[in-house]
PDB file of N, CA and C in Angstrom:
ATOM      1  N   MET A   1     227.944 167.065  87.207  1.00 49.00           N
ATOM      2  CA  MET A   1     229.187 166.751  87.851  1.00 49.00           C
ATOM      3  C   MET A   1     229.353 167.653  89.063  1.00 49.00           C
ATOM      4  N   SER A   2     229.679 167.067  90.184  1.00 51.00           N
ATOM      5  CA  SER A   2     229.840 167.859  91.392  1.00 51.00           C
ATOM      6  C   SER A   2     231.322 168.104  91.653  1.00 51.00           C
ATOM      7  N   THR A   3     231.585 169.205  92.244  1.00 55.00           N
ATOM      8  CA  THR A   3     232.964 169.519  92.617  1.00 55.00           C
ATOM      9  C   THR A   3     233.072 169.488  94.121  1.00 55.00           C
ATOM     10  N   GLN A   4     234.143 168.910  94.580  1.00 58.00           N
ATOM     11  CA  GLN A   4     234.385 168.852  96.010  1.00 58.00           C
ATOM     12  C   GLN A   4     235.578 169.727  96.331  1.00 58.00           C
ATOM     13  N   SER A   5     235.455 170.501  97.369  1.00 56.00           N
ATOM     14  CA  SER A   5     236.589 171.320  97.782  1.00 56.00           C
ATOM     15  C   SER A   5     237.295 170.637  98.940  1.00 56.00           C
ATOM     16  N   VAL A   6     238.586 170.637  98.861  1.00 55.00           N
ATOM     17  CA  VAL A   6     239.403 170.049  99.916  1.00 55.00           C
ATOM     18  C   VAL A   6     240.160 171.187 100.582  1.00 55.00           C
ATOM     19  N   PRO A   7     239.880 171.432 101.847  1.00 55.00           N
ATOM     20  CA  PRO A   7     240.602 172.499 102.544  1.00 55.00           C
ATOM     21  C   PRO A   7     242.092 172.197 102.575  1.00 55.00           C
ATOM     22  N   ASP A   8     242.880 173.184 102.246  1.00 53.00           N
ATOM     23  CA  ASP A   8     244.333 172.993 102.186  1.00 53.00           C
ATOM     24  C   ASP A   8     244.913 172.560 103.526  1.00 53.00           C
ATOM     25  N   ALA A   9     244.504 173.207 104.579  1.00 52.00           N
ATOM     26  CA  ALA A   9     245.064 172.896 105.897  1.00 52.00           C
ATOM     27  C   ALA A   9     244.584 171.550 106.423  1.00 52.00           C
ATOM     28  N   ALA A  10     243.399 171.124 106.012  1.00 55.00           N
ATOM     29  CA  ALA A  10     242.846 169.875 106.527  1.00 55.00           C
ATOM     30  C   ALA A  10     243.520 168.658 105.908  1.00 55.00           C
ATOM     31  N   TYR A  11     244.074 168.804 104.722  1.00 54.00           N
ATOM     32  CA  TYR A  11     244.688 167.659 104.053  1.00 54.00           C
ATOM     33  C   TYR A  11     246.131 167.981 103.712  1.00 54.00           C
ATOM     34  N   ALA A  12     246.924 168.064 104.725  1.00 58.00           N
ATOM     35  CA  ALA A  12     248.328 168.440 104.593  1.00 58.00           C
ATOM     36  C   ALA A  12     249.121 167.336 103.899  1.00 58.00           C
ATOM     37  N   PRO A  13     250.271 167.675 103.335  1.00 61.00           N
ATOM     38  CA  PRO A  13     251.123 166.665 102.700  1.00 61.00           C
ATOM     39  C   PRO A  13     251.492 165.527 103.645  1.00 61.00           C
ATOM     40  N   ARG A  14     251.590 165.826 104.926  1.00 66.00           N
ATOM     41  CA  ARG A  14     251.900 164.784 105.910  1.00 66.00           C
ATOM     42  C   ARG A  14     250.818 163.712 105.902  1.00 66.00           C
ATOM     43  N   THR A  15     249.559 164.124 105.776  1.00 79.00           N
ATOM     44  CA  THR A  15     248.445 163.183 105.737  1.00 79.00           C
ATOM     45  C   THR A  15     248.466 162.373 104.452  1.00 79.00           C
ATOM     46  N   ILE A  16     248.772 163.019 103.342  1.00 83.00           N
ATOM     47  CA  ILE A  16     248.852 162.313 102.065  1.00 83.00           C
ATOM     48  C   ILE A  16     249.957 161.270 102.124  1.00 83.00           C
ATOM     49  N   GLY A  17     251.086 161.634 102.710  1.00 83.00           N
ATOM     50  CA  GLY A  17     252.194 160.692 102.850  1.00 83.00           C
ATOM     51  C   GLY A  17     251.810 159.491 103.699  1.00 83.00           C
ATOM     52  N   ALA A  18     251.064 159.732 104.765  1.00 84.00           N
ATOM     53  CA  ALA A  18     250.624 158.641 105.635  1.00 84.00           C
ATOM     54  C   ALA A  18     249.638 157.733 104.896  1.00 84.00           C
ATOM     55  N   ASP A  19     248.761 158.348 104.090  1.00 88.00           N
ATOM     56  CA  ASP A  19     247.821 157.547 103.306  1.00 88.00           C
ATOM     57  C   ASP A  19     248.548 156.669 102.299  1.00 88.00           C
ATOM     58  N   LEU A  20     249.545 157.231 101.634  1.00 91.00           N
ATOM     59  CA  LEU A  20     250.322 156.450 100.663  1.00 91.00           C
ATOM     60  C   LEU A  20     251.077 155.318 101.351  1.00 91.00           C
ATOM     61  N   GLU A  21     251.625 155.599 102.514  1.00 92.00           N
ATOM     62  CA  GLU A  21     252.341 154.559 103.271  1.00 92.00           C
ATOM     63  C   GLU A  21     251.380 153.444 103.679  1.00 92.00           C
ATOM     64  N   ARG A  22     250.180 153.816 104.090  1.00 93.00           N
ATOM     65  CA  ARG A  22     249.171 152.826 104.472  1.00 93.00           C
ATOM     66  C   ARG A  22     248.830 151.922 103.283  1.00 93.00           C
ATOM     67  N   VAL A  23     248.594 152.520 102.131  1.00 95.00           N
ATOM     68  CA  VAL A  23     248.258 151.734 100.938  1.00 95.00           C
ATOM     69  C   VAL A  23     249.407 150.793 100.581  1.00 95.00           C
ATOM     70  N   ARG A  24     250.634 151.307 100.656  1.00 96.00           N
ATOM     71  CA  ARG A  24     251.798 150.479 100.341  1.00 96.00           C
ATOM     72  C   ARG A  24     251.922 149.305 101.309  1.00 96.00           C
ATOM     73  N   LEU A  25     251.732 149.570 102.598  1.00 96.00           N
ATOM     74  CA  LEU A  25     251.852 148.503 103.596  1.00 96.00           C
ATOM     75  C   LEU A  25     250.711 147.487 103.473  1.00 96.00           C
ATOM     76  N   GLU A  26     249.498 147.971 103.198  1.00 97.00           N
ATOM     77  CA  GLU A  26     248.373 147.036 103.016  1.00 97.00           C
ATOM     78  C   GLU A  26     248.608 146.138 101.813  1.00 97.00           C
ATOM     79  N   HIS A  27     249.148 146.701 100.736  1.00 98.00           N
ATOM     80  CA  HIS A  27     249.451 145.894  99.551  1.00 98.00           C
ATOM     81  C   HIS A  27     250.526 144.860  99.880  1.00 98.00           C
ATOM     82  N   ARG A  28     251.557 145.276 100.602  1.00 98.00           N
ATOM     83  CA  ARG A  28     252.631 144.350 100.987  1.00 98.00           C
ATOM     84  C   ARG A  28     252.083 143.218 101.856  1.00 98.00           C
ATOM     85  N   ALA A  29     251.199 143.548 102.781  1.00 97.00           N
ATOM     86  CA  ALA A  29     250.608 142.526 103.652  1.00 97.00           C
ATOM     87  C   ALA A  29     249.797 141.523 102.829  1.00 97.00           C
ATOM     88  N   ARG A  30     249.049 142.016 101.840  1.00 98.00           N
ATOM     89  CA  ARG A  30     248.281 141.098 100.983  1.00 98.00           C
ATOM     90  C   ARG A  30     249.194 140.181 100.189  1.00 98.00           C
ATOM     91  N   ARG A  31     250.293 140.718  99.670  1.00 98.00           N
ATOM     92  CA  ARG A  31     251.235 139.902  98.888  1.00 98.00           C
ATOM     93  C   ARG A  31     251.896 138.842  99.783  1.00 98.00           C
ATOM     94  N   ILE A  32     252.293 139.228 100.979  1.00 98.00           N
ATOM     95  CA  ILE A  32     252.906 138.264 101.898  1.00 98.00           C
ATOM     96  C   ILE A  32     251.897 137.183 102.258  1.00 98.00           C
ATOM     97  N   ASP A  33     250.659 137.577 102.511  1.00 97.00           N
ATOM     98  CA  ASP A  33     249.621 136.607 102.837  1.00 97.00           C
ATOM     99  C   ASP A  33     249.407 135.639 101.672  1.00 97.00           C
ATOM    100  N   HIS A  34     249.469 136.149 100.459  1.00 98.00           N
ATOM    101  CA  HIS A  34     249.325 135.304  99.267  1.00 98.00           C
ATOM    102  C   HIS A  34     250.467 134.285  99.203  1.00 98.00           C
ATOM    103  N   VAL A  35     251.692 134.731  99.473  1.00 97.00           N
ATOM    104  CA  VAL A  35     252.849 133.831  99.461  1.00 97.00           C
ATOM    105  C   VAL A  35     252.704 132.775 100.559  1.00 97.00           C
ATOM    106  N   LEU A  36     252.275 133.182 101.742  1.00 97.00           N
ATOM    107  CA  LEU A  36     252.096 132.227 102.839  1.00 97.00           C
ATOM    108  C   LEU A  36     251.041 131.177 102.499  1.00 97.00           C
ATOM    109  N   THR A  37     249.971 131.596 101.846  1.00 97.00           N
ATOM    110  CA  THR A  37     248.938 130.646 101.427  1.00 97.00           C
ATOM    111  C   THR A  37     249.520 129.628 100.452  1.00 97.00           C
ATOM    112  N   ALA A  38     250.302 130.097  99.495  1.00 96.00           N
ATOM    113  CA  ALA A  38     250.928 129.192  98.528  1.00 96.00           C
ATOM    114  C   ALA A  38     251.894 128.234  99.224  1.00 96.00           C
ATOM    115  N   LEU A  39     252.629 128.729 100.211  1.00 95.00           N
ATOM    116  CA  LEU A  39     253.566 127.860 100.942  1.00 95.00           C
ATOM    117  C   LEU A  39     252.817 126.813 101.770  1.00 95.00           C
ATOM    118  N   ARG A  40     251.697 127.205 102.381  1.00 95.00           N
ATOM    119  CA  ARG A  40     250.895 126.237 103.139  1.00 95.00           C
ATOM    120  C   ARG A  40     250.372 125.139 102.215  1.00 95.00           C
ATOM    121  N   GLU A  41     249.897 125.536 101.033  1.00 95.00           N
ATOM    122  CA  GLU A  41     249.406 124.554 100.071  1.00 95.00           C
ATOM    123  C   GLU A  41     250.529 123.618  99.621  1.00 95.00           C
ATOM    124  N   ARG A  42     251.704 124.168  99.394  1.00 93.00           N
ATOM    125  CA  ARG A  42     252.842 123.341  98.996  1.00 93.00           C
ATOM    126  C   ARG A  42     253.222 122.381 100.119  1.00 93.00           C
ATOM    127  N   GLN A  43     253.211 122.892 101.349  1.00 93.00           N
ATOM    128  CA  GLN A  43     253.535 122.055 102.499  1.00 93.00           C
ATOM    129  C   GLN A  43     252.550 120.889 102.610  1.00 93.00           C
ATOM    130  N   TYR A  44     251.290 121.177 102.389  1.00 93.00           N
ATOM    131  CA  TYR A  44     250.260 120.132 102.449  1.00 93.00           C
ATOM    132  C   TYR A  44     250.480 119.104 101.335  1.00 93.00           C
ATOM    133  N   ARG A  45     250.699 119.571 100.109  1.00 93.00           N
ATOM    134  CA  ARG A  45     250.917 118.653  98.985  1.00 93.00           C
ATOM    135  C   ARG A  45     252.144 117.783  99.213  1.00 93.00           C
ATOM    136  N   ASP A  46     253.218 118.379  99.733  1.00 91.00           N
ATOM    137  CA  ASP A  46     254.429 117.613 100.009  1.00 91.00           C
ATOM    138  C   ASP A  46     254.172 116.558 101.085  1.00 91.00           C
ATOM    139  N   ALA A  47     253.404 116.919 102.116  1.00 91.00           N
ATOM    140  CA  ALA A  47     253.106 115.965 103.192  1.00 91.00           C
ATOM    141  C   ALA A  47     252.266 114.810 102.677  1.00 91.00           C
ATOM    142  N   VAL A  48     251.284 115.108 101.838  1.00 93.00           N
ATOM    143  CA  VAL A  48     250.421 114.059 101.292  1.00 93.00           C
ATOM    144  C   VAL A  48     251.216 113.132 100.386  1.00 93.00           C
ATOM    145  N   ALA A  49     252.136 113.690  99.622  1.00 92.00           N
ATOM    146  CA  ALA A  49     252.935 112.884  98.698  1.00 92.00           C
ATOM    147  C   ALA A  49     254.106 112.200  99.393  1.00 92.00           C
ATOM    148  N   GLY A  50     254.346 112.521 100.661  1.00 92.00           N
ATOM    149  CA  GLY A  50     255.433 111.906 101.406  1.00 92.00           C
ATOM    150  C   GLY A  50     256.796 112.470 101.052  1.00 92.00           C
ATOM    151  N   ARG A  51     256.822 113.664 100.471  1.00 90.00           N
ATOM    152  CA  ARG A  51     258.095 114.291 100.110  1.00 90.00           C
ATOM    153  C   ARG A  51     258.637 115.088 101.280  1.00 90.00           C
ATOM    154  N   ARG A  52     259.942 115.203 101.293  1.00 86.00           N
ATOM    155  CA  ARG A  52     260.611 115.999 102.323  1.00 86.00           C
ATOM    156  C   ARG A  52     260.414 117.473 101.995  1.00 86.00           C
ATOM    157  N   GLN A  53     260.157 118.275 103.011  1.00 79.00           N
ATOM    158  CA  GLN A  53     259.903 119.708 102.816  1.00 79.00           C
ATOM    159  C   GLN A  53     261.213 120.479 102.920  1.00 79.00           C
ATOM    160  N   SER A  54     261.801 120.731 101.769  1.00 82.00           N
ATOM    161  CA  SER A  54     263.100 121.406 101.767  1.00 82.00           C
ATOM    162  C   SER A  54     262.922 122.916 101.849  1.00 82.00           C
ATOM    163  N   GLY A  55     263.121 123.457 103.018  1.00 89.00           N
ATOM    164  CA  GLY A  55     263.123 124.893 103.199  1.00 89.00           C
ATOM    165  C   GLY A  55     261.768 125.559 103.367  1.00 89.00           C
ATOM    166  N   VAL A  56     260.672 124.845 103.166  1.00 91.00           N
ATOM    167  CA  VAL A  56     259.351 125.462 103.255  1.00 91.00           C
ATOM    168  C   VAL A  56     259.061 125.973 104.670  1.00 91.00           C
ATOM    169  N   PRO A  57     259.311 125.190 105.707  1.00 91.00           N
ATOM    170  CA  PRO A  57     259.034 125.716 107.058  1.00 91.00           C
ATOM    171  C   PRO A  57     259.828 126.985 107.369  1.00 91.00           C
ATOM    172  N   ARG A  58     261.077 127.036 106.936  1.00 94.00           N
ATOM    173  CA  ARG A  58     261.900 128.225 107.187  1.00 94.00           C
ATOM    174  C   ARG A  58     261.337 129.434 106.436  1.00 94.00           C
ATOM    175  N   LEU A  59     260.937 129.229 105.182  1.00 95.00           N
ATOM    176  CA  LEU A  59     260.329 130.311 104.406  1.00 95.00           C
ATOM    177  C   LEU A  59     259.059 130.815 105.081  1.00 95.00           C
ATOM    178  N   MET A  60     258.262 129.884 105.590  1.00 96.00           N
ATOM    179  CA  MET A  60     257.025 130.277 106.268  1.00 96.00           C
ATOM    180  C   MET A  60     257.334 131.112 107.512  1.00 96.00           C
ATOM    181  N   GLU A  61     258.349 130.728 108.257  1.00 96.00           N
ATOM    182  CA  GLU A  61     258.741 131.500 109.436  1.00 96.00           C
ATOM    183  C   GLU A  61     259.166 132.915 109.041  1.00 96.00           C
ATOM    184  N   ASP A  62     259.983 133.007 107.983  1.00 97.00           N
ATOM    185  CA  ASP A  62     260.480 134.310 107.551  1.00 97.00           C
ATOM    186  C   ASP A  62     259.342 135.212 107.084  1.00 97.00           C
ATOM    187  N   PHE A  63     258.447 134.672 106.265  1.00 97.00           N
ATOM    188  CA  PHE A  63     257.344 135.477 105.759  1.00 97.00           C
ATOM    189  C   PHE A  63     256.344 135.834 106.863  1.00 97.00           C
ATOM    190  N   THR A  64     256.148 134.924 107.821  1.00 97.00           N
ATOM    191  CA  THR A  64     255.262 135.223 108.948  1.00 97.00           C
ATOM    192  C   THR A  64     255.835 136.367 109.784  1.00 97.00           C
ATOM    193  N   ALA A  65     257.139 136.333 110.018  1.00 97.00           N
ATOM    194  CA  ALA A  65     257.785 137.411 110.774  1.00 97.00           C
ATOM    195  C   ALA A  65     257.669 138.740 110.022  1.00 97.00           C
ATOM    196  N   GLU A  66     257.853 138.707 108.710  1.00 97.00           N
ATOM    197  CA  GLU A  66     257.734 139.940 107.927  1.00 97.00           C
ATOM    198  C   GLU A  66     256.297 140.461 107.943  1.00 97.00           C
ATOM    199  N   LEU A  67     255.325 139.549 107.871  1.00 97.00           N
ATOM    200  CA  LEU A  67     253.919 139.955 107.916  1.00 97.00           C
ATOM    201  C   LEU A  67     253.593 140.605 109.261  1.00 97.00           C
ATOM    202  N   GLN A  68     254.103 140.047 110.345  1.00 98.00           N
ATOM    203  CA  GLN A  68     253.875 140.636 111.665  1.00 98.00           C
ATOM    204  C   GLN A  68     254.496 142.031 111.757  1.00 98.00           C
ATOM    205  N   GLN A  69     255.662 142.198 111.149  1.00 97.00           N
ATOM    206  CA  GLN A  69     256.313 143.500 111.154  1.00 97.00           C
ATOM    207  C   GLN A  69     255.478 144.523 110.368  1.00 97.00           C
ATOM    208  N   VAL A  70     254.980 144.133 109.208  1.00 97.00           N
ATOM    209  CA  VAL A  70     254.157 145.034 108.396  1.00 97.00           C
ATOM    210  C   VAL A  70     252.873 145.385 109.130  1.00 97.00           C
ATOM    211  N   ARG A  71     252.238 144.412 109.743  1.00 96.00           N
ATOM    212  CA  ARG A  71     251.008 144.681 110.506  1.00 96.00           C
ATOM    213  C   ARG A  71     251.284 145.602 111.690  1.00 96.00           C
ATOM    214  N   GLY A  72     252.439 145.441 112.318  1.00 96.00           N
ATOM    215  CA  GLY A  72     252.822 146.325 113.412  1.00 96.00           C
ATOM    216  C   GLY A  72     252.995 147.765 112.936  1.00 96.00           C
ATOM    217  N   ARG A  73     253.586 147.928 111.759  1.00 95.00           N
ATOM    218  CA  ARG A  73     253.742 149.272 111.206  1.00 95.00           C
ATOM    219  C   ARG A  73     252.391 149.872 110.855  1.00 95.00           C
ATOM    220  N   LEU A  74     251.456 149.046 110.367  1.00 94.00           N
ATOM    221  CA  LEU A  74     250.108 149.532 110.081  1.00 94.00           C
ATOM    222  C   LEU A  74     249.413 149.981 111.367  1.00 94.00           C
ATOM    223  N   MET A  75     249.564 149.204 112.430  1.00 93.00           N
ATOM    224  CA  MET A  75     248.956 149.575 113.714  1.00 93.00           C
ATOM    225  C   MET A  75     249.571 150.870 114.235  1.00 93.00           C
ATOM    226  N   ALA A  76     250.872 151.052 114.037  1.00 91.00           N
ATOM    227  CA  ALA A  76     251.524 152.289 114.474  1.00 91.00           C
ATOM    228  C   ALA A  76     250.974 153.482 113.694  1.00 91.00           C
ATOM    229  N   LEU A  77     250.707 153.298 112.409  1.00 88.00           N
ATOM    230  CA  LEU A  77     250.089 154.371 111.621  1.00 88.00           C
ATOM    231  C   LEU A  77     248.702 154.697 112.153  1.00 88.00           C
ATOM    232  N   ASP A  78     247.948 153.673 112.535  1.00 85.00           N
ATOM    233  CA  ASP A  78     246.618 153.897 113.090  1.00 85.00           C
ATOM    234  C   ASP A  78     246.686 154.719 114.374  1.00 85.00           C
ATOM    235  N   ARG A  79     247.609 154.361 115.244  1.00 85.00           N
ATOM    236  CA  ARG A  79     247.753 155.085 116.517  1.00 85.00           C
ATOM    237  C   ARG A  79     248.193 156.518 116.279  1.00 85.00           C
ATOM    238  N   ARG A  80     249.074 156.724 115.323  1.00 78.00           N
ATOM    239  CA  ARG A  80     249.581 158.052 115.036  1.00 78.00           C
ATOM    240  C   ARG A  80     248.485 158.931 114.414  1.00 78.00           C
ATOM    241  N   GLY A  81     247.605 158.311 113.636  1.00 66.00           N
ATOM    242  CA  GLY A  81     246.550 159.056 112.956  1.00 66.00           C
ATOM    243  C   GLY A  81     245.417 159.503 113.845  1.00 66.00           C
ATOM    244  N   ARG A  82     245.309 158.959 115.016  1.00 54.00           N
ATOM    245  CA  ARG A  82     244.194 159.300 115.925  1.00 54.00           C
ATOM    246  C   ARG A  82     244.441 160.534 116.692  1.00 54.00           C
TER     247      ARG A  82
END
C-alpha cells in the first residue's frame, strides 16, 4: 500500500470547496440533461400520436435555460481555477 502526501498549502480549503462545487454542478447538469432527453422523447411520442403538447415546450425552455446557467457557472469555475 502506498501513501501519498498532500501538501497543506497546495490543497487549501478554497480548492476543496471549488472541487465540491464543480462536482455538484456537473451532477446537476447531468440530471437536467436527463430531464430534457425525457421531455424530447415525450414531445416526439405526443407528435406521433397526434396529441396536443400541454406544457412540454415551456418545460423544455425552462430546463434549457437552467442548463445554460449551470454550464456558465462551470465555465466560470474553470476560468477562476486557471
